[in-house]
mmCIF file of N, CA and C in Angstrom:
data_model
loop_
_atom_site.group_PDB
_atom_site.id
_atom_site.type_symbol
_atom_site.label_atom_id
_atom_site.label_comp_id
_atom_site.label_asym_id
_atom_site.label_seq_id
_atom_site.Cartn_x
_atom_site.Cartn_y
_atom_site.Cartn_z
ATOM 1 N N MET A 202 0.847 -1.173 0.000
ATOM 2 C CA MET A 202 0.000 0.000 0.000
ATOM 3 C C MET A 202 0.893 1.237 0.000
ATOM 4 N N GLU A 203 0.407 2.279 -0.623
ATOM 5 C CA GLU A 203 1.133 3.540 -0.720
ATOM 6 C C GLU A 203 0.286 4.658 -0.107
ATOM 7 N N ILE A 204 0.925 5.810 0.101
ATOM 8 C CA ILE A 204 0.253 7.014 0.590
ATOM 9 C C ILE A 204 0.215 8.037 -0.533
ATOM 10 N N GLU A 205 -0.914 8.698 -0.672
ATOM 11 C CA GLU A 205 -1.047 9.790 -1.628
ATOM 12 C C GLU A 205 -1.717 10.962 -0.911
ATOM 13 N N LEU A 206 -1.184 12.152 -1.091
ATOM 14 C CA LEU A 206 -1.729 13.335 -0.436
ATOM 15 C C LEU A 206 -2.966 13.849 -1.150
ATOM 16 N N LEU A 207 -3.784 14.565 -0.409
ATOM 17 C CA LEU A 207 -4.927 15.252 -0.996
ATOM 18 C C LEU A 207 -4.411 16.342 -1.933
ATOM 19 N N ASN A 208 -4.921 16.339 -3.160
ATOM 20 C CA ASN A 208 -4.571 17.361 -4.146
ATOM 21 C C ASN A 208 -5.699 17.400 -5.174
ATOM 22 N N ASP A 209 -5.516 18.193 -6.198
ATOM 23 C CA ASP A 209 -6.586 18.330 -7.194
ATOM 24 C C ASP A 209 -6.978 16.993 -7.826
ATOM 25 N N SER A 210 -6.015 16.096 -8.015
ATOM 26 C CA SER A 210 -6.341 14.814 -8.662
ATOM 27 C C SER A 210 -7.027 13.838 -7.699
ATOM 28 N N THR A 211 -6.778 13.954 -6.399
ATOM 29 C CA THR A 211 -7.432 13.055 -5.437
ATOM 30 C C THR A 211 -8.711 13.654 -4.862
ATOM 31 N N TYR A 212 -8.957 14.918 -5.163
ATOM 32 C CA TYR A 212 -10.159 15.584 -4.648
ATOM 33 C C TYR A 212 -11.441 14.810 -4.963
ATOM 34 N N PRO A 213 -11.661 14.323 -6.202
ATOM 35 C CA PRO A 213 -12.907 13.585 -6.475
ATOM 36 C C PRO A 213 -13.086 12.344 -5.589
ATOM 37 N N VAL A 214 -11.999 11.685 -5.253
ATOM 38 C CA VAL A 214 -12.072 10.524 -4.359
ATOM 39 C C VAL A 214 -12.507 10.969 -2.970
ATOM 40 N N TRP A 215 -11.951 12.095 -2.523
ATOM 41 C CA TRP A 215 -12.280 12.655 -1.203
ATOM 42 C C TRP A 215 -13.759 13.024 -1.138
ATOM 43 N N VAL A 216 -14.296 13.570 -2.228
ATOM 44 C CA VAL A 216 -15.719 13.933 -2.274
ATOM 45 C C VAL A 216 -16.565 12.695 -1.991
ATOM 46 N N VAL A 217 -16.271 11.609 -2.671
ATOM 47 C CA VAL A 217 -17.056 10.384 -2.502
ATOM 48 C C VAL A 217 -16.893 9.831 -1.086
ATOM 49 N N MET A 218 -15.656 9.743 -0.611
ATOM 50 C CA MET A 218 -15.414 9.153 0.707
ATOM 51 C C MET A 218 -15.996 10.004 1.833
ATOM 52 N N ARG A 219 -15.836 11.321 1.749
ATOM 53 C CA ARG A 219 -16.428 12.185 2.784
ATOM 54 C C ARG A 219 -17.947 12.120 2.748
ATOM 55 N N GLY A 220 -18.503 11.977 1.559
ATOM 56 C CA GLY A 220 -19.951 11.825 1.449
ATOM 57 C C GLY A 220 -20.435 10.573 2.149
ATOM 58 N N ASP A 221 -19.661 9.503 2.034
ATOM 59 C CA ASP A 221 -20.008 8.248 2.692
ATOM 60 C C ASP A 221 -19.779 8.334 4.203
ATOM 61 N N PHE A 222 -18.692 8.973 4.591
ATOM 62 C CA PHE A 222 -18.286 9.024 5.996
ATOM 63 C C PHE A 222 -19.100 10.025 6.805
ATOM 64 N N TRP A 223 -19.120 11.265 6.363
ATOM 65 C CA TRP A 223 -19.787 12.331 7.109
ATOM 66 C C TRP A 223 -21.073 12.809 6.441
ATOM 67 N N GLU A 224 -21.429 12.201 5.331
ATOM 68 C CA GLU A 224 -22.599 12.617 4.564
ATOM 69 C C GLU A 224 -22.478 14.076 4.102
ATOM 70 N N ASP A 225 -21.249 14.498 3.838
ATOM 71 C CA ASP A 225 -20.996 15.846 3.324
ATOM 72 C C ASP A 225 -21.441 15.939 1.873
ATOM 73 N N ASP A 226 -22.066 17.059 1.528
ATOM 74 C CA ASP A 226 -22.354 17.293 0.119
ATOM 75 C C ASP A 226 -21.126 17.935 -0.522
ATOM 76 N N GLU A 227 -21.137 18.044 -1.844
ATOM 77 C CA GLU A 227 -19.942 18.525 -2.540
ATOM 78 C C GLU A 227 -19.571 19.945 -2.156
ATOM 79 N N ALA A 228 -20.555 20.807 -1.869
ATOM 80 C CA ALA A 228 -20.256 22.180 -1.469
ATOM 81 C C ALA A 228 -19.477 22.195 -0.148
ATOM 82 N N LYS A 229 -19.871 21.357 0.785
ATOM 83 C CA LYS A 229 -19.177 21.290 2.074
ATOM 84 C C LYS A 229 -17.765 20.732 1.905
ATOM 85 N N VAL A 230 -17.628 19.738 1.034
ATOM 86 C CA VAL A 230 -16.306 19.164 0.778
ATOM 87 C C VAL A 230 -15.412 20.202 0.097
ATOM 88 N N ARG A 231 -15.941 20.955 -0.843
ATOM 89 C CA ARG A 231 -15.158 21.996 -1.534
ATOM 90 C C ARG A 231 -14.658 23.035 -0.525
ATOM 91 N N GLU A 232 -15.520 23.439 0.392
ATOM 92 C CA GLU A 232 -15.126 24.391 1.438
ATOM 93 C C GLU A 232 -14.005 23.803 2.300
ATOM 94 N N ALA A 233 -14.150 22.547 2.693
ATOM 95 C CA ALA A 233 -13.113 21.878 3.490
ATOM 96 C C ALA A 233 -11.820 21.778 2.699
ATOM 97 N N TYR A 234 -11.937 21.481 1.409
ATOM 98 C CA TYR A 234 -10.760 21.331 0.557
ATOM 99 C C TYR A 234 -9.966 22.634 0.486
ATOM 100 N N GLU A 235 -10.643 23.733 0.285
ATOM 101 C CA GLU A 235 -9.949 25.029 0.219
ATOM 102 C C GLU A 235 -9.258 25.338 1.545
ATOM 103 N N ARG A 236 -9.930 25.038 2.660
ATOM 104 C CA ARG A 236 -9.340 25.269 3.983
ATOM 105 C C ARG A 236 -8.137 24.350 4.193
ATOM 106 N N TYR A 237 -8.292 23.066 3.841
ATOM 107 C CA TYR A 237 -7.196 22.124 4.032
ATOM 108 C C TYR A 237 -5.997 22.458 3.148
ATOM 109 N N LYS A 238 -6.249 22.912 1.916
ATOM 110 C CA LYS A 238 -5.126 23.290 1.044
ATOM 111 C C LYS A 238 -4.303 24.392 1.687
ATOM 112 N N GLU A 239 -4.956 25.402 2.224
ATOM 113 C CA GLU A 239 -4.240 26.509 2.869
ATOM 114 C C GLU A 239 -3.533 26.024 4.130
ATOM 115 N N GLN A 240 -4.229 25.241 4.947
ATOM 116 C CA GLN A 240 -3.609 24.744 6.177
ATOM 117 C C GLN A 240 -2.449 23.801 5.870
ATOM 118 N N ASN A 241 -2.583 23.003 4.822
ATOM 119 C CA ASN A 241 -1.498 22.111 4.441
ATOM 120 C C ASN A 241 -0.283 22.903 4.004
ATOM 121 N N ARG A 242 -0.528 23.991 3.293
ATOM 122 C CA ARG A 242 0.567 24.838 2.813
ATOM 123 C C ARG A 242 1.398 25.367 3.983
ATOM 124 N N VAL A 243 0.752 25.690 5.103
ATOM 125 C CA VAL A 243 1.473 26.229 6.255
ATOM 126 C C VAL A 243 1.795 25.151 7.301
ATOM 127 N N GLY A 244 1.448 23.899 7.003
ATOM 128 C CA GLY A 244 1.832 22.791 7.879
ATOM 129 C C GLY A 244 0.922 22.544 9.056
ATOM 130 N N THR A 245 -0.338 23.000 8.990
ATOM 131 C CA THR A 245 -1.239 22.802 10.131
ATOM 132 C C THR A 245 -2.394 21.847 9.829
ATOM 133 N N ALA A 246 -2.333 21.159 8.709
ATOM 134 C CA ALA A 246 -3.322 20.126 8.389
ATOM 135 C C ALA A 246 -2.704 19.178 7.374
ATOM 136 N N ILE A 247 -3.224 17.971 7.379
ATOM 137 C CA ILE A 247 -2.775 17.000 6.390
ATOM 138 C C ILE A 247 -3.936 16.049 6.107
ATOM 139 N N THR A 248 -4.085 15.712 4.852
ATOM 140 C CA THR A 248 -5.028 14.682 4.426
ATOM 141 C C THR A 248 -4.284 13.786 3.456
ATOM 142 N N PHE A 249 -4.383 12.494 3.693
ATOM 143 C CA PHE A 249 -3.745 11.563 2.785
ATOM 144 C C PHE A 249 -4.591 10.306 2.656
ATOM 145 N N PHE A 250 -4.328 9.584 1.587
ATOM 146 C CA PHE A 250 -5.091 8.399 1.224
ATOM 147 C C PHE A 250 -4.213 7.161 1.279
ATOM 148 N N ALA A 251 -4.841 6.037 1.595
ATOM 149 C CA ALA A 251 -4.211 4.728 1.431
ATOM 150 C C ALA A 251 -4.577 4.249 0.032
ATOM 151 N N VAL A 252 -3.562 3.899 -0.748
ATOM 152 C CA VAL A 252 -3.767 3.503 -2.139
ATOM 153 C C VAL A 252 -3.166 2.116 -2.336
ATOM 154 N N GLU A 253 -3.986 1.208 -2.818
ATOM 155 C CA GLU A 253 -3.501 -0.142 -3.090
ATOM 156 C C GLU A 253 -2.660 -0.156 -4.362
ATOM 157 N N LYS A 254 -1.931 -1.221 -4.555
ATOM 158 C CA LYS A 254 -1.042 -1.335 -5.719
ATOM 159 C C LYS A 254 -1.765 -1.171 -7.059
ATOM 160 N N ASN A 255 -3.044 -1.503 -7.087
ATOM 161 C CA ASN A 255 -3.824 -1.332 -8.313
ATOM 162 C C ASN A 255 -4.343 0.108 -8.466
ATOM 163 N N GLU A 256 -3.786 1.012 -7.655
ATOM 164 C CA GLU A 256 -4.114 2.443 -7.655
ATOM 165 C C GLU A 256 -5.526 2.725 -7.158
ATOM 166 N N ARG A 257 -6.096 1.795 -6.433
ATOM 167 C CA ARG A 257 -7.425 1.981 -5.843
ATOM 168 C C ARG A 257 -7.282 2.636 -4.471
ATOM 169 N N HIS A 258 -7.967 3.760 -4.276
ATOM 170 C CA HIS A 258 -7.973 4.467 -2.991
ATOM 171 C C HIS A 258 -8.958 3.753 -2.064
ATOM 172 N N VAL A 259 -8.472 3.324 -0.891
ATOM 173 C CA VAL A 259 -9.313 2.529 0.002
ATOM 174 C C VAL A 259 -9.566 3.198 1.347
ATOM 175 N N GLY A 260 -9.018 4.374 1.566
ATOM 176 C CA GLY A 260 -9.265 5.079 2.816
ATOM 177 C C GLY A 260 -8.533 6.405 2.849
ATOM 178 N N PHE A 261 -8.917 7.251 3.810
ATOM 179 C CA PHE A 261 -8.224 8.519 3.999
ATOM 180 C C PHE A 261 -8.160 8.866 5.476
ATOM 181 N N LEU A 262 -7.275 9.776 5.789
ATOM 182 C CA LEU A 262 -7.142 10.314 7.134
ATOM 183 C C LEU A 262 -7.006 11.828 7.029
ATOM 184 N N ASP A 263 -7.796 12.546 7.824
ATOM 185 C CA ASP A 263 -7.689 14.001 7.962
ATOM 186 C C ASP A 263 -7.158 14.302 9.350
ATOM 187 N N ALA A 264 -6.171 15.173 9.459
ATOM 188 C CA ALA A 264 -5.662 15.597 10.762
ATOM 189 C C ALA A 264 -5.330 17.080 10.712
ATOM 190 N N GLU A 265 -5.523 17.739 11.846
ATOM 191 C CA GLU A 265 -5.210 19.161 11.963
ATOM 192 C C GLU A 265 -4.371 19.392 13.209
ATOM 193 N N PHE A 266 -3.542 20.409 13.136
ATOM 194 C CA PHE A 266 -2.702 20.825 14.255
ATOM 195 C C PHE A 266 -3.504 21.826 15.069
ATOM 196 N N ARG A 267 -4.065 21.359 16.160
ATOM 197 C CA ARG A 267 -4.956 22.197 16.972
ATOM 198 C C ARG A 267 -4.176 22.951 18.035
ATOM 199 N N THR A 268 -4.451 24.240 18.098
ATOM 200 C CA THR A 268 -3.814 25.082 19.111
ATOM 201 C C THR A 268 -4.757 25.353 20.280
ATOM 202 N N ASP A 269 -6.023 24.959 20.139
ATOM 203 C CA ASP A 269 -6.969 25.108 21.238
ATOM 204 C C ASP A 269 -6.829 23.918 22.186
ATOM 205 N N TYR A 270 -7.519 23.956 23.293
ATOM 206 C CA TYR A 270 -7.476 22.866 24.258
ATOM 207 C C TYR A 270 -8.125 21.626 23.666
ATOM 208 N N VAL A 271 -7.464 20.494 23.813
ATOM 209 C CA VAL A 271 -8.003 19.207 23.371
ATOM 210 C C VAL A 271 -8.115 18.323 24.606
ATOM 211 N N ASP A 272 -9.330 17.882 24.912
ATOM 212 C CA ASP A 272 -9.561 17.040 26.085
ATOM 213 C C ASP A 272 -8.602 15.867 26.127
ATOM 214 N N GLY A 273 -7.935 15.710 27.254
ATOM 215 C CA GLY A 273 -7.059 14.569 27.475
ATOM 216 C C GLY A 273 -5.636 14.731 26.988
ATOM 217 N N ALA A 274 -5.382 15.712 26.131
ATOM 218 C CA ALA A 274 -4.022 15.895 25.613
ATOM 219 C C ALA A 274 -3.129 16.462 26.715
ATOM 220 N N GLN A 275 -1.902 15.984 26.754
ATOM 221 C CA GLN A 275 -0.949 16.456 27.760
ATOM 222 C C GLN A 275 -0.298 17.770 27.357
ATOM 223 N N LYS A 276 -0.275 18.047 26.046
ATOM 224 C CA LYS A 276 0.386 19.241 25.537
ATOM 225 C C LYS A 276 -0.530 19.948 24.551
ATOM 226 N N SER A 277 -0.271 21.205 24.379
ATOM 227 C CA SER A 277 -0.957 21.976 23.349
ATOM 228 C C SER A 277 0.079 22.883 22.720
ATOM 229 N N PRO A 278 0.122 23.000 21.415
ATOM 230 C CA PRO A 278 -0.789 22.407 20.442
ATOM 231 C C PRO A 278 -0.540 20.919 20.258
ATOM 232 N N VAL A 279 -1.498 20.265 19.591
ATOM 233 C CA VAL A 279 -1.434 18.828 19.383
ATOM 234 C C VAL A 279 -2.054 18.477 18.028
ATOM 235 N N TRP A 280 -1.491 17.460 17.383
ATOM 236 C CA TRP A 280 -2.099 16.948 16.158
ATOM 237 C C TRP A 280 -3.342 16.170 16.544
ATOM 238 N N TYR A 281 -4.442 16.454 15.838
ATOM 239 C CA TYR A 281 -5.740 15.877 16.155
ATOM 240 C C TYR A 281 -6.299 15.163 14.931
ATOM 241 N N VAL A 282 -6.685 13.915 15.104
ATOM 242 C CA VAL A 282 -7.275 13.140 14.016
ATOM 243 C C VAL A 282 -8.733 13.572 13.871
ATOM 244 N N GLU A 283 -9.029 14.233 12.775
ATOM 245 C CA GLU A 283 -10.403 14.670 12.509
ATOM 246 C C GLU A 283 -11.255 13.520 12.002
ATOM 247 N N GLY A 284 -10.632 12.610 11.279
ATOM 248 C CA GLY A 284 -11.379 11.465 10.784
ATOM 249 C C GLY A 284 -10.489 10.463 10.096
ATOM 250 N N VAL A 285 -10.848 9.202 10.247
ATOM 251 C CA VAL A 285 -10.202 8.107 9.518
ATOM 252 C C VAL A 285 -11.335 7.337 8.855
ATOM 253 N N TYR A 286 -11.255 7.219 7.546
ATOM 254 C CA TYR A 286 -12.279 6.495 6.801
ATOM 255 C C TYR A 286 -11.619 5.364 6.032
ATOM 256 N N VAL A 287 -12.227 4.199 6.119
ATOM 257 C CA VAL A 287 -11.799 3.036 5.342
ATOM 258 C C VAL A 287 -13.037 2.483 4.641
ATOM 259 N N GLU A 288 -12.892 2.167 3.357
ATOM 260 C CA GLU A 288 -14.024 1.608 2.625
ATOM 261 C C GLU A 288 -14.564 0.395 3.377
ATOM 262 N N PRO A 289 -15.886 0.250 3.409
ATOM 263 C CA PRO A 289 -16.496 -0.825 4.208
ATOM 264 C C PRO A 289 -15.920 -2.218 3.938
ATOM 265 N N ASN A 290 -15.638 -2.546 2.685
ATOM 266 C CA ASN A 290 -15.128 -3.891 2.383
ATOM 267 C C ASN A 290 -13.664 -4.083 2.760
ATOM 268 N N ARG A 291 -12.991 -3.021 3.228
ATOM 269 C CA ARG A 291 -11.571 -3.113 3.618
ATOM 270 C C ARG A 291 -11.378 -2.916 5.128
ATOM 271 N N ARG A 292 -12.465 -2.658 5.854
ATOM 272 C CA ARG A 292 -12.352 -2.465 7.304
ATOM 273 C C ARG A 292 -11.866 -3.741 7.963
ATOM 274 N N GLY A 293 -11.006 -3.575 8.955
ATOM 275 C CA GLY A 293 -10.440 -4.724 9.652
ATOM 276 C C GLY A 293 -9.256 -5.349 8.938
ATOM 277 N N SER A 294 -8.814 -4.741 7.842
ATOM 278 C CA SER A 294 -7.719 -5.327 7.054
ATOM 279 C C SER A 294 -6.379 -4.624 7.274
ATOM 280 N N GLY A 295 -6.345 -3.636 8.172
ATOM 281 C CA GLY A 295 -5.094 -2.942 8.443
ATOM 282 C C GLY A 295 -4.950 -1.599 7.747
ATOM 283 N N VAL A 296 -5.926 -1.198 6.943
ATOM 284 C CA VAL A 296 -5.837 0.085 6.242
ATOM 285 C C VAL A 296 -5.825 1.243 7.235
ATOM 286 N N GLY A 297 -6.715 1.216 8.212
ATOM 287 C CA GLY A 297 -6.768 2.286 9.213
ATOM 288 C C GLY A 297 -5.465 2.394 9.989
ATOM 289 N N ALA A 298 -4.922 1.261 10.395
ATOM 290 C CA ALA A 298 -3.645 1.259 11.114
ATOM 291 C C ALA A 298 -2.523 1.787 10.227
ATOM 292 N N PHE A 299 -2.545 1.439 8.950
ATOM 293 C CA PHE A 299 -1.555 1.942 7.989
ATOM 294 C C PHE A 299 -1.618 3.473 7.916
ATOM 295 N N LEU A 300 -2.832 4.019 7.834
ATOM 296 C CA LEU A 300 -2.999 5.469 7.792
ATOM 297 C C LEU A 300 -2.490 6.116 9.081
ATOM 298 N N MET A 301 -2.834 5.529 10.223
ATOM 299 C CA MET A 301 -2.386 6.092 11.502
ATOM 300 C C MET A 301 -0.869 6.009 11.642
ATOM 301 N N ASP A 302 -0.266 4.923 11.188
ATOM 302 C CA ASP A 302 1.200 4.808 11.230
ATOM 303 C C ASP A 302 1.848 5.933 10.437
ATOM 304 N N HIS A 303 1.272 6.238 9.285
ATOM 305 C CA HIS A 303 1.823 7.326 8.464
ATOM 306 C C HIS A 303 1.689 8.662 9.196
ATOM 307 N N LEU A 304 0.547 8.902 9.833
ATOM 308 C CA LEU A 304 0.378 10.146 10.594
ATOM 309 C C LEU A 304 1.379 10.203 11.747
ATOM 310 N N GLU A 305 1.560 9.106 12.452
ATOM 311 C CA GLU A 305 2.506 9.087 13.571
ATOM 312 C C GLU A 305 3.914 9.445 13.098
ATOM 313 N N THR A 306 4.322 8.919 11.967
ATOM 314 C CA THR A 306 5.636 9.263 11.421
ATOM 315 C C THR A 306 5.708 10.752 11.102
ATOM 316 N N HIS A 307 4.675 11.274 10.481
ATOM 317 C CA HIS A 307 4.617 12.703 10.147
ATOM 318 C C HIS A 307 4.737 13.556 11.414
ATOM 319 N N VAL A 308 4.010 13.187 12.458
ATOM 320 C CA VAL A 308 4.002 13.943 13.712
ATOM 321 C C VAL A 308 5.369 13.858 14.400
ATOM 322 N N ARG A 309 5.932 12.661 14.470
ATOM 323 C CA ARG A 309 7.267 12.495 15.075
ATOM 324 C C ARG A 309 8.325 13.290 14.308
ATOM 325 N N ASP A 310 8.243 13.265 12.972
ATOM 326 C CA ASP A 310 9.215 13.997 12.152
ATOM 327 C C ASP A 310 9.171 15.493 12.425
ATOM 328 N N GLN A 311 8.044 15.986 12.904
ATOM 329 C CA GLN A 311 7.912 17.402 13.256
ATOM 330 C C GLN A 311 8.341 17.670 14.694
ATOM 331 N N GLY A 312 8.716 16.638 15.424
ATOM 332 C CA GLY A 312 9.182 16.806 16.793
ATOM 333 C C GLY A 312 8.088 16.767 17.841
ATOM 334 N N HIS A 313 6.894 16.335 17.469
ATOM 335 C CA HIS A 313 5.791 16.259 18.432
ATOM 336 C C HIS A 313 5.695 14.844 18.989
ATOM 337 N N THR A 314 5.062 14.739 20.159
ATOM 338 C CA THR A 314 5.057 13.464 20.866
ATOM 339 C C THR A 314 3.663 12.930 21.171
ATOM 340 N N GLU A 315 2.636 13.562 20.626
ATOM 341 C CA GLU A 315 1.281 13.145 20.992
ATOM 342 C C GLU A 315 0.320 13.397 19.832
ATOM 343 N N ILE A 316 -0.665 12.503 19.716
ATOM 344 C CA ILE A 316 -1.771 12.644 18.774
ATOM 345 C C ILE A 316 -3.045 12.461 19.582
ATOM 346 N N ALA A 317 -4.043 13.276 19.301
ATOM 347 C CA ALA A 317 -5.340 13.146 19.968
ATOM 348 C C ALA A 317 -6.395 12.785 18.936
ATOM 349 N N SER A 318 -7.484 12.202 19.417
ATOM 350 C CA SER A 318 -8.583 11.807 18.554
ATOM 351 C C SER A 318 -9.825 11.660 19.415
ATOM 352 N N ALA A 319 -10.944 11.366 18.794
ATOM 353 C CA ALA A 319 -12.196 11.176 19.530
ATOM 354 C C ALA A 319 -13.125 10.315 18.696
ATOM 355 N N CYS A 320 -14.122 9.769 19.365
ATOM 356 C CA CYS A 320 -15.232 9.121 18.669
ATOM 357 C C CYS A 320 -16.469 9.335 19.527
ATOM 358 N N GLU A 321 -17.613 9.205 18.910
ATOM 359 C CA GLU A 321 -18.859 9.387 19.639
ATOM 360 C C GLU A 321 -19.108 8.217 20.570
ATOM 361 N N LEU A 322 -19.736 8.497 21.706
ATOM 362 C CA LEU A 322 -20.144 7.421 22.602
ATOM 363 C C LEU A 322 -21.032 6.462 21.824
ATOM 364 N N GLY A 323 -20.797 5.201 21.985
ATOM 365 C CA GLY A 323 -21.591 4.201 21.286
ATOM 366 C C GLY A 323 -21.025 3.778 19.944
ATOM 367 N N ASN A 324 -19.975 4.454 19.473
ATOM 368 C CA ASN A 324 -19.335 4.037 18.217
ATOM 369 C C ASN A 324 -18.285 2.983 18.576
ATOM 370 N N ASP A 325 -18.782 1.803 18.877
ATOM 371 C CA ASP A 325 -17.917 0.720 19.355
ATOM 372 C C ASP A 325 -16.804 0.346 18.377
ATOM 373 N N PRO A 326 -17.072 0.281 17.063
ATOM 374 C CA PRO A 326 -15.968 -0.050 16.140
ATOM 375 C C PRO A 326 -14.837 0.987 16.183
ATOM 376 N N SER A 327 -15.182 2.272 16.253
ATOM 377 C CA SER A 327 -14.149 3.309 16.312
ATOM 378 C C SER A 327 -13.382 3.229 17.629
ATOM 379 N N GLU A 328 -14.103 3.019 18.714
ATOM 380 C CA GLU A 328 -13.445 2.895 20.014
ATOM 381 C C GLU A 328 -12.472 1.715 20.013
ATOM 382 N N ALA A 329 -12.907 0.583 19.498
ATOM 383 C CA ALA A 329 -12.049 -0.605 19.443
ATOM 384 C C ALA A 329 -10.830 -0.351 18.561
ATOM 385 N N PHE A 330 -11.034 0.306 17.418
ATOM 386 C CA PHE A 330 -9.919 0.629 16.524
ATOM 387 C C PHE A 330 -8.883 1.484 17.250
ATOM 388 N N HIS A 331 -9.328 2.558 17.892
ATOM 389 C CA HIS A 331 -8.399 3.447 18.596
ATOM 390 C C HIS A 331 -7.595 2.685 19.657
ATOM 391 N N LYS A 332 -8.283 1.892 20.438
ATOM 392 C CA LYS A 332 -7.598 1.139 21.497
ATOM 393 C C LYS A 332 -6.632 0.110 20.911
ATOM 394 N N ALA A 333 -7.010 -0.525 19.809
ATOM 395 C CA ALA A 333 -6.159 -1.547 19.187
ATOM 396 C C ALA A 333 -4.854 -0.973 18.655
ATOM 397 N N ILE A 334 -4.859 0.306 18.266
ATOM 398 C CA ILE A 334 -3.630 0.894 17.720
ATOM 399 C C ILE A 334 -2.888 1.739 18.752
ATOM 400 N N GLY A 335 -3.274 1.628 20.036
ATOM 401 C CA GLY A 335 -2.471 2.214 21.089
ATOM 402 C C GLY A 335 -2.991 3.487 21.736
ATOM 403 N N PHE A 336 -4.157 3.981 21.321
ATOM 404 C CA PHE A 336 -4.721 5.131 22.016
ATOM 405 C C PHE A 336 -5.242 4.680 23.368
ATOM 406 N N ARG A 337 -5.191 5.567 24.340
ATOM 407 C CA ARG A 337 -5.809 5.290 25.633
ATOM 408 C C ARG A 337 -6.981 6.244 25.797
ATOM 409 N N GLU A 338 -8.025 5.764 26.421
ATOM 410 C CA GLU A 338 -9.186 6.620 26.661
ATOM 411 C C GLU A 338 -8.810 7.690 27.679
ATOM 412 N N ALA A 339 -9.106 8.940 27.360
ATOM 413 C CA ALA A 339 -8.736 10.057 28.225
ATOM 414 C C ALA A 339 -9.926 10.598 29.006
ATOM 415 N N ILE A 340 -11.092 10.642 28.390
ATOM 416 C CA ILE A 340 -12.254 11.243 29.031
ATOM 417 C C ILE A 340 -13.507 10.821 28.282
ATOM 418 N N ARG A 341 -14.607 10.699 28.983
ATOM 419 C CA ARG A 341 -15.907 10.474 28.350
ATOM 420 C C ARG A 341 -16.724 11.731 28.571
ATOM 421 N N SER A 342 -17.508 12.078 27.563
ATOM 422 C CA SER A 342 -18.225 13.339 27.639
ATOM 423 C C SER A 342 -19.561 13.244 26.914
ATOM 424 N N ILE A 343 -20.554 13.853 27.485
ATOM 425 C CA ILE A 343 -21.845 14.008 26.821
ATOM 426 C C ILE A 343 -22.131 15.503 26.793
ATOM 427 N N HIS A 344 -22.404 16.025 25.608
ATOM 428 C CA HIS A 344 -22.672 17.435 25.445
ATOM 429 C C HIS A 344 -24.172 17.643 25.302
ATOM 430 N N PHE A 345 -24.681 18.729 25.879
ATOM 431 C CA PHE A 345 -26.106 19.017 25.827
ATOM 432 C C PHE A 345 -26.347 20.342 25.139
ATOM 433 N N VAL A 346 -27.482 20.429 24.474
ATOM 434 C CA VAL A 346 -27.949 21.676 23.866
ATOM 435 C C VAL A 346 -29.438 21.769 24.134
ATOM 436 N N LYS A 347 -29.861 22.964 24.490
ATOM 437 C CA LYS A 347 -31.289 23.221 24.656
ATOM 438 C C LYS A 347 -31.655 24.352 23.710
ATOM 439 N N ARG A 348 -32.539 24.056 22.795
ATOM 440 C CA ARG A 348 -32.938 25.055 21.804
ATOM 441 C C ARG A 348 -34.032 25.937 22.397
ATOM 442 N N LEU A 349 -33.821 27.219 22.339
ATOM 443 C CA LEU A 349 -34.814 28.193 22.819
ATOM 444 C C LEU A 349 -35.398 28.915 21.622
ATOM 445 N N ILE A 350 -36.683 28.774 21.464
ATOM 446 C CA ILE A 350 -37.342 29.399 20.306
ATOM 447 C C ILE A 350 -38.137 30.595 20.754
#
């Protein structure tokens, strides 16, 4: 498997995968793409794909360098995994771990020592994935909103 960065040629793949993962429409993905391109240029975001030898893209990882407080992180700023997506038929095959290994190398090469991430309560597959690749649970949280009309 190889790594390929987000760029104009991989953008269409990102549109499809983000649509599947976050149910983003193309306008939302385009907005994210413009933001990520600028952040990537200054080194505060990265998006890359796992690509099989047959040039098939099977997953992606988005990460940002967050300067705000991140629950459970020992240091700030910290690299934060915004999302890891693996095509459904490739889940459990090591693609997600491959993507995380690449991010860890990127983060270490920059001299940082920590990566943060999150998943929603009840997302058992994501929780299991994080724990299997060495993340430790830092905090559990439930957020509330009350709409006033």
